[in-house]
Short mmCIF file of C-alpha atoms and ligand atoms in Angstrom, two decimals:
data_model
loop_
_atom_site.label_atom_id
_atom_site.label_comp_id
_atom_site.label_asym_id
_atom_site.label_seq_id
_atom_site.Cartn_x
_atom_site.Cartn_y
_atom_site.Cartn_z
CA UNK A 29 52.91 185.72 198.84
CA UNK A 30 56.61 185.39 199.55
CA UNK A 31 58.43 183.99 196.50
CA UNK A 32 61.38 181.79 197.48
CA UNK A 33 64.41 182.03 195.19
CA UNK A 34 66.94 179.21 195.07
CA UNK A 35 70.12 179.32 193.04
CA UNK A 36 71.04 175.91 191.64
CA UNK A 37 74.58 175.09 190.53
CA UNK A 38 74.13 173.06 187.40
CA UNK A 39 77.26 170.97 187.97
CA UNK A 40 76.27 170.11 191.52
CA UNK A 41 72.53 170.10 191.72
CA UNK A 42 70.97 170.82 195.10
CA UNK A 43 68.70 167.79 195.54
CA UNK A 44 66.98 169.28 198.56
CA UNK A 45 65.95 172.43 196.70
CA UNK A 46 64.58 170.36 193.82
CA UNK A 47 62.64 168.17 196.26
CA UNK A 48 61.24 171.24 197.96
CA UNK A 49 60.14 172.63 194.58
CA UNK A 50 58.62 169.28 193.61
CA UNK A 51 56.71 169.18 196.89
CA UNK A 52 55.24 172.63 196.15
CA UNK A 53 54.17 171.40 192.70
CA UNK A 54 52.60 168.22 194.12
CA UNK A 55 50.62 170.37 196.53
CA UNK A 56 49.24 172.49 193.70
CA UNK A 57 51.67 175.43 193.89
CA UNK A 58 53.63 177.33 191.24
CA UNK A 59 57.37 177.01 190.60
CA UNK A 60 59.36 178.77 187.87
CA UNK A 61 62.29 176.79 186.45
CA UNK A 62 64.75 177.02 183.58
CA UNK A 63 64.54 175.01 180.37
CA UNK A 64 66.90 175.23 177.40
CA UNK A 65 64.49 177.57 175.57
CA UNK A 66 63.09 180.03 178.16
CA UNK A 67 62.09 179.87 181.85
CA UNK A 68 58.77 178.11 182.44
CA UNK A 69 56.13 178.69 185.11
CA UNK A 70 55.24 175.20 186.31
CA UNK A 71 52.17 173.66 187.89
CA UNK A 72 50.88 170.08 188.10
CA UNK A 73 49.36 169.59 184.63
CA UNK A 74 46.88 166.97 185.79
CA UNK A 75 45.45 169.21 188.52
CA UNK A 76 42.95 171.64 187.04
CA UNK A 77 43.04 173.96 190.03
CA UNK A 78 46.84 174.11 189.99
CA UNK A 79 46.98 175.03 186.31
CA UNK A 80 44.28 177.66 186.79
CA UNK A 81 46.72 179.45 189.12
CA UNK A 82 49.15 179.83 186.20
CA UNK A 83 46.57 181.86 184.28
CA UNK A 84 45.99 184.06 187.29
CA UNK A 85 49.68 184.71 188.01
CA UNK A 86 50.50 185.52 184.36
CA UNK A 87 47.29 187.38 183.59
CA UNK A 88 46.92 184.93 180.70
CA UNK A 89 43.69 184.61 178.68
CA UNK A 90 42.01 181.32 179.68
CA UNK A 91 41.64 180.13 176.06
CA UNK A 92 45.42 179.96 175.66
CA UNK A 93 46.46 176.33 176.34
CA UNK A 94 49.56 175.25 178.28
CA UNK A 95 52.38 172.92 177.22
CA UNK A 96 52.71 169.75 179.30
CA UNK A 97 56.34 168.92 180.07
CA UNK A 98 57.42 165.31 180.51
CA UNK A 99 60.75 163.73 181.41
CA UNK A 100 60.41 160.26 179.88
CA UNK A 101 58.96 158.99 176.62
CA UNK A 102 56.93 156.36 178.52
CA UNK A 103 54.99 159.19 180.16
CA UNK A 104 53.36 160.09 176.84
CA UNK A 105 50.88 157.18 176.60
CA UNK A 106 49.09 158.14 179.80
CA UNK A 107 48.05 161.56 178.45
CA UNK A 108 47.62 161.18 174.66
CA UNK A 109 45.26 158.94 172.66
CA UNK A 110 47.53 158.11 169.74
CA UNK A 111 51.22 158.61 169.06
CA UNK A 112 51.40 158.86 165.26
CA UNK A 113 54.48 157.37 163.53
CA UNK A 114 55.66 160.85 162.58
CA UNK A 115 55.65 161.83 166.25
CA UNK A 116 57.61 158.73 167.22
CA UNK A 117 60.27 159.58 164.64
CA UNK A 118 60.45 163.23 165.69
CA UNK A 119 60.65 162.30 169.38
CA UNK A 120 63.49 159.92 168.68
CA UNK A 121 65.57 162.66 167.09
CA UNK A 122 64.48 165.86 168.86
CA UNK A 123 63.47 164.81 172.40
CA UNK A 124 64.65 165.86 174.84
CA UNK A 125 64.84 169.22 173.08
CA UNK A 126 63.14 172.42 171.90
CA UNK A 127 60.22 170.74 170.11
CA UNK A 128 56.58 170.67 171.25
CA UNK A 129 54.11 168.29 169.61
CA UNK A 130 50.30 168.51 169.60
CA UNK A 131 48.37 165.25 170.19
CA UNK A 132 44.78 164.22 170.86
CA UNK A 133 44.44 164.28 174.62
CA UNK A 134 43.15 161.62 176.97
CA UNK A 135 40.47 162.31 179.58
CA UNK A 136 43.06 162.57 182.37
CA UNK A 137 44.34 165.92 181.04
CA UNK A 138 41.96 168.58 182.36
CA UNK A 139 40.40 171.04 179.90
CA UNK A 140 41.68 173.74 182.23
CA UNK A 141 45.21 172.82 181.14
CA UNK A 142 44.39 172.72 177.41
CA UNK A 143 42.34 175.91 177.25
CA UNK A 144 39.24 173.85 176.51
CA UNK A 145 40.81 172.01 173.54
CA UNK A 146 40.69 168.24 172.98
CA UNK A 147 44.35 168.30 172.02
CA UNK A 148 47.37 168.66 174.27
CA UNK A 149 50.82 170.13 173.61
CA UNK A 150 53.69 168.01 174.98
CA UNK A 151 57.41 168.69 175.24
CA UNK A 152 60.41 166.99 176.82
CA UNK A 153 62.93 169.74 177.63
CA UNK A 154 66.68 169.23 177.35
CA UNK A 155 67.70 170.64 180.70
CA UNK A 156 68.89 168.51 183.62
CA UNK A 157 67.25 170.67 186.29
CA UNK A 158 63.91 170.71 184.47
CA UNK A 159 64.00 166.95 183.90
CA UNK A 160 64.81 166.23 187.54
CA UNK A 161 62.06 168.52 188.73
CA UNK A 162 59.46 166.99 186.41
CA UNK A 163 60.33 163.46 187.60
CA UNK A 164 60.28 164.42 191.27
CA UNK A 165 56.98 166.24 190.88
CA UNK A 166 55.09 163.30 189.40
CA UNK A 167 55.90 163.50 185.69
CA UNK A 168 53.55 166.11 184.20
CA UNK A 169 54.28 169.81 184.55
CA UNK A 170 52.24 172.40 182.65
CA UNK A 171 54.54 175.32 181.93
CA UNK A 172 54.07 178.40 179.82
CA UNK A 173 56.88 180.93 179.62
CA UNK A 174 57.33 182.49 183.09
CA UNK A 175 56.52 186.08 182.13
CA UNK A 176 53.52 188.30 182.67
CA UNK A 177 51.26 187.85 179.63
CA UNK A 178 52.35 190.25 176.88
CA UNK A 179 55.94 190.70 178.18
CA UNK A 180 59.03 189.17 176.58
CA UNK A 181 59.70 185.56 177.66
CA UNK A 182 62.26 185.31 180.49
CA UNK A 183 65.73 184.04 179.68
CA UNK A 184 67.13 184.64 183.20
CA UNK A 185 65.72 184.14 186.72
CA UNK A 186 65.83 187.90 187.32
CA UNK A 187 63.37 188.40 184.43
CA UNK A 188 60.99 185.96 186.13
CA UNK A 189 61.33 187.77 189.45
CA UNK A 190 60.68 191.11 187.78
CA UNK A 191 57.35 189.88 186.40
CA UNK A 192 56.14 187.34 188.96
CA UNK A 193 57.76 187.91 192.39
CA UNK A 194 55.01 187.87 195.01
CA UNK A 195 52.66 185.91 192.74
CA UNK A 196 54.30 182.45 192.71
CA UNK A 197 55.75 180.12 195.35
CA UNK A 198 59.29 179.59 194.12
CA UNK A 199 61.87 180.40 191.45
CA UNK A 200 64.65 177.92 190.71
CA UNK A 201 67.56 179.92 189.31
CA UNK A 202 69.64 177.76 186.98
CA UNK A 203 71.36 180.68 185.24
CA UNK A 204 70.77 182.03 181.75
CA UNK A 205 69.06 179.71 179.24
CA UNK A 206 70.92 178.61 176.12
CA UNK A 207 68.47 179.03 173.22
CA UNK A 208 66.48 182.08 174.27
CA UNK A 209 63.27 181.69 172.25
CA UNK A 210 60.42 179.26 172.81
CA UNK A 211 60.20 175.74 171.36
CA UNK A 212 59.03 174.94 167.85
CA UNK A 213 55.42 173.71 167.94
CA UNK A 214 54.24 171.09 165.45
CA UNK A 215 50.76 169.60 165.17
CA UNK A 216 51.25 165.89 164.52
CA UNK A 217 47.51 165.11 164.41
CA UNK A 218 47.37 166.21 160.75
CA UNK A 219 48.96 164.92 157.57
CA UNK A 220 51.32 166.44 156.71
CA UNK A 221 52.12 167.72 160.22
CA UNK A 222 51.94 171.51 160.54
CA UNK A 223 54.32 173.92 162.27
CA UNK A 224 52.28 176.26 164.47
CA UNK A 225 55.22 178.20 165.94
CA UNK A 226 58.74 178.39 164.47
CA UNK A 227 61.71 177.77 166.76
CA UNK A 228 65.17 176.26 167.00
CA UNK A 229 64.03 173.03 165.32
CA UNK A 230 63.38 174.13 161.74
CA UNK A 231 61.09 172.85 158.97
CA UNK A 232 64.11 171.51 157.07
CA UNK A 233 65.39 169.65 160.15
CA UNK A 234 62.03 167.92 160.59
CA UNK A 235 61.54 167.24 156.88
CA UNK A 236 64.84 165.37 156.92
CA UNK A 237 63.24 162.98 159.44
CA UNK A 238 59.56 162.65 158.36
CA UNK A 239 59.23 164.14 154.88
CA UNK A 240 56.76 166.92 154.09
CA UNK A 241 55.89 169.40 156.84
CA UNK A 242 53.56 172.37 156.33
CA UNK A 243 53.57 175.76 158.07
CA UNK A 244 50.60 177.62 159.51
CA UNK A 245 50.37 180.49 156.97
CA UNK A 246 49.57 183.03 159.68
CA UNK A 247 53.05 182.66 161.23
CA UNK A 248 54.82 185.34 159.24
CA UNK A 249 51.75 186.96 157.75
CA UNK A 250 50.64 190.44 158.64
CA UNK A 251 48.00 191.09 161.20
CA UNK A 252 45.35 191.80 158.57
CA UNK A 253 45.38 188.15 157.55
CA UNK A 254 41.91 186.87 158.45
CA UNK A 255 42.95 183.31 159.28
CA UNK A 256 43.25 182.52 162.95
CA UNK A 257 46.56 181.00 164.00
CA UNK A 258 46.14 177.34 165.02
CA UNK A 259 48.11 177.87 168.24
CA UNK A 260 45.74 180.14 170.18
CA UNK A 261 48.67 181.93 171.86
CA UNK A 262 50.00 183.11 168.51
CA UNK A 263 47.06 185.45 167.98
CA UNK A 264 47.99 187.73 170.85
CA UNK A 265 50.32 190.67 170.44
CA UNK A 266 53.07 189.12 172.53
CA UNK A 267 56.39 190.30 173.77
CA UNK A 268 55.51 193.95 173.30
CA UNK A 269 58.25 196.26 174.57
CA UNK A 270 57.15 199.56 176.14
CA UNK A 271 58.82 201.57 173.37
CA UNK A 272 57.18 201.69 169.96
CA UNK A 273 59.14 199.17 167.86
CA UNK A 274 59.50 199.38 164.07
CA UNK A 275 61.47 196.96 161.89
CA UNK A 276 63.32 198.35 158.88
CA UNK A 277 63.66 195.84 156.07
CA UNK A 278 65.81 196.09 152.96
CA UNK A 279 69.36 196.08 151.71
CA UNK A 280 71.80 196.49 154.64
CA UNK A 281 73.37 199.82 153.63
CA UNK A 282 69.97 201.40 152.98
CA UNK A 283 68.62 200.08 156.27
CA UNK A 284 71.46 201.72 158.19
CA UNK A 285 70.89 205.06 156.44
CA UNK A 286 67.14 204.90 157.08
CA UNK A 287 67.50 204.00 160.76
CA UNK A 288 70.01 206.81 161.33
CA UNK A 289 67.66 209.20 159.61
CA UNK A 290 64.59 208.15 161.63
CA UNK A 291 66.60 208.13 164.86
CA UNK A 292 67.85 211.68 164.27
CA UNK A 293 64.39 212.93 163.38
CA UNK A 294 62.83 211.49 166.55
CA UNK A 295 65.70 212.48 168.79
CA UNK A 296 65.43 216.09 167.48
CA UNK A 297 61.82 215.96 168.63
CA UNK A 298 63.08 215.01 172.12
CA UNK A 299 62.03 211.35 171.95
CA UNK A 300 64.33 208.77 173.54
CA UNK A 301 65.46 206.48 170.75
CA UNK A 302 66.69 202.87 170.86
CA UNK A 303 68.31 200.97 168.00
CA UNK A 304 68.62 197.19 167.63
CA UNK A 305 71.84 196.62 165.68
CA UNK A 306 74.15 193.65 165.20
CA UNK A 307 77.85 193.14 165.98
CA UNK A 308 78.52 193.79 162.30
CA UNK A 309 76.67 197.14 162.22
CA UNK A 310 76.77 198.59 165.75
CA UNK A 311 79.45 201.17 164.91
CA UNK A 312 77.39 202.59 162.08
CA UNK A 313 74.79 204.28 164.28
CA UNK A 314 75.41 207.59 165.97
CA UNK A 315 72.13 208.59 167.63
CA UNK A 316 70.29 207.08 170.60
CA UNK A 317 70.86 203.94 172.69
CA UNK A 318 72.34 201.37 170.35
CA UNK A 319 72.40 197.71 171.43
CA UNK A 320 73.76 194.79 169.45
CA UNK A 321 71.50 191.78 169.45
CA UNK A 322 74.24 189.40 168.29
CA UNK A 323 76.19 188.30 165.26
CA UNK A 324 74.49 188.05 161.88
CA UNK A 325 77.00 185.37 161.01
CA UNK A 326 75.79 183.26 163.97
CA UNK A 327 72.02 183.58 164.24
CA UNK A 328 71.86 181.58 167.45
CA UNK A 329 73.48 184.52 169.23
CA UNK A 330 70.55 186.63 168.03
CA UNK A 331 67.85 184.31 169.40
CA UNK A 332 69.83 184.05 172.62
CA UNK A 333 69.79 187.82 173.17
CA UNK A 334 66.46 188.87 171.64
CA UNK A 335 64.22 188.95 174.72
CA UNK A 336 66.96 190.29 176.99
CA UNK A 337 67.52 193.20 174.60
CA UNK A 338 63.80 193.98 174.47
CA UNK A 339 63.70 194.02 178.27
CA UNK A 340 66.80 196.25 178.37
CA UNK A 341 65.07 198.84 176.22
CA UNK A 342 62.14 198.76 178.66
CA UNK A 343 64.55 199.53 181.50
CA UNK A 344 66.05 202.39 179.52
CA UNK A 345 62.55 203.77 178.99
CA UNK A 346 63.04 204.52 175.33
CA UNK A 347 60.03 205.91 173.45
CA UNK A 348 60.78 204.42 170.06
CA UNK A 349 62.94 201.49 168.89
CA UNK A 350 64.18 200.85 165.37
CA UNK A 351 65.42 197.38 164.50
CA UNK A 352 67.26 195.83 161.63
CA UNK A 353 65.50 192.86 160.07
CA UNK A 354 66.62 189.20 160.06
CA UNK A 355 66.15 186.90 157.12
CA UNK A 356 63.33 184.39 157.34
CA UNK A 357 65.14 181.14 156.62
CA UNK A 358 66.27 178.65 159.25
CA UNK A 359 66.28 180.15 162.75
CA UNK A 360 65.71 183.52 161.12
CA UNK A 361 62.08 182.52 160.74
CA UNK A 362 61.69 182.06 164.49
CA UNK A 363 63.54 185.28 165.23
CA UNK A 364 61.52 187.35 162.74
CA UNK A 365 58.28 185.81 163.99
CA UNK A 366 58.99 187.01 167.56
CA UNK A 367 60.30 190.40 166.43
CA UNK A 368 57.29 191.01 164.16
CA UNK A 369 54.98 190.26 167.07
CA UNK A 370 56.93 192.56 169.36
CA UNK A 371 56.56 195.27 166.71
CA UNK A 372 52.85 194.58 166.24
CA UNK A 373 53.90 193.93 162.61
CA UNK A 374 55.13 197.49 162.03
CA UNK A 375 57.64 197.17 159.19
CA UNK A 376 59.10 199.78 156.85
CA UNK A 377 60.24 198.24 153.55
CA UNK A 378 62.86 200.23 151.68
O1 TXA B 415 59.87 176.65 174.91
C1 TXA B 415 58.70 176.58 175.31
O2 TXA B 415 57.82 176.01 174.65
C2 TXA B 415 58.38 177.24 176.64
C3 TXA B 415 59.11 176.47 177.74
C4 TXA B 415 58.75 176.94 179.11
O3 TXA B 415 58.88 175.10 177.59
N1 TXA B 415 56.98 177.29 176.87
C5 TXA B 415 56.15 178.13 176.17
O4 TXA B 415 54.82 178.09 176.56
O5 TXA B 415 56.53 178.84 175.28
P1 TXA B 415 53.78 179.24 176.19
O6 TXA B 415 52.59 178.93 177.01
O7 TXA B 415 54.38 180.56 176.36
O8 TXA B 415 53.40 178.94 174.71
C6 TXA B 415 52.60 177.83 174.40
C7 TXA B 415 52.04 177.95 173.03
C8 TXA B 415 50.89 178.94 172.94
O9 TXA B 415 50.98 179.68 171.75
C9 TXA B 415 49.68 178.01 172.90
O10 TXA B 415 48.60 178.59 172.26
C10 TXA B 415 50.23 176.81 172.15
O11 TXA B 415 51.52 176.67 172.66
N2 TXA B 415 49.49 175.58 172.45
C11 TXA B 415 49.44 174.89 173.61
N3 TXA B 415 48.60 173.85 173.52
C12 TXA B 415 48.11 173.84 172.27
C13 TXA B 415 47.18 173.00 171.55
N4 TXA B 415 46.60 171.97 172.15
N5 TXA B 415 46.91 173.32 170.28
C14 TXA B 415 47.52 174.38 169.67
N6 TXA B 415 48.40 175.20 170.29
C15 TXA B 415 48.68 174.93 171.57
MG1 MG B 416 54.70 182.59 176.25
#
């Protein structure tokens, strides 16, 4: 299949290209498009056959449900049975935005879209191109991250092309995304609502709006934890870079010493070493390929760069990667959650 790529200027959106993409979606095809979190791989969410193509293109396990993207609040009633008060309040503050909510689904949403579940995940992205496309395409776009299953989520159109060119109909290139990690997921069918995946919208931000919010205990737990994560996708070892990634956790000075020591040891054994540092620490490492992931003092720069940096190490074909650790409060929880998964939970505490 020939994958069309169209560059869209965000300040002067090409209506024709969006209409062409929408037409592909209406006819059951696949179109990748940017959102504010990561690029999504879209299909008509209400067409079971169309969403089945997403699983095929990504190599995604069929029990891993998709998020349905909407462009208007009024669109919600057609696909969910009840909109709990908590959800109304959260939508008012955080939609459009990087928050996905889980509802009981109506009949009209095919089980093929929800991985066989009776619930459906819904999100309204904060991205003009995505919103236009969703409206033009009929209002309901199922879209997982537009990567091959198990690869880091794409934050640029070139990442999508690398994974999916030849397997999908079209890529809309709207430039680099702003946030860089996937939306927060909260299950609003329970009381208190439960966070199933941490993201830009934090527990504290939601508690300020609706009061108590719980967190799925498997989120930051180690892989030995017997509980199954409530978001099926969270059980897979995601985002795994080709190099063997280990996170070093502890007091900053000791972490730097330890990473230098490990890097030297491996490099002496002829392994190609990568190091994930920060702007504050990058000059402290002297062995291997050292990349800064962002500023510790501005954690949003870290989420923005995380997946790109993991992909860069893949391109450099490093054998092992050592990473500093990022504290688990605020956005740090989302960042650590993704990094721990990428590392298959390999952590050295010092
Ligand atoms: O930021 C995002 O959310 C991006 C952009 C494209 O919107 N999308 C995204 O989709 O990250 P994906 O498919 O990579 O992740 C969806 C996650 C999976 O972990 C899946 O298991 C969970 O959402 N999920 C979807 N429907 C669910 C449901 N009904 N119950 C529990 N978890 C659900
Ligand atoms: Mg994904």
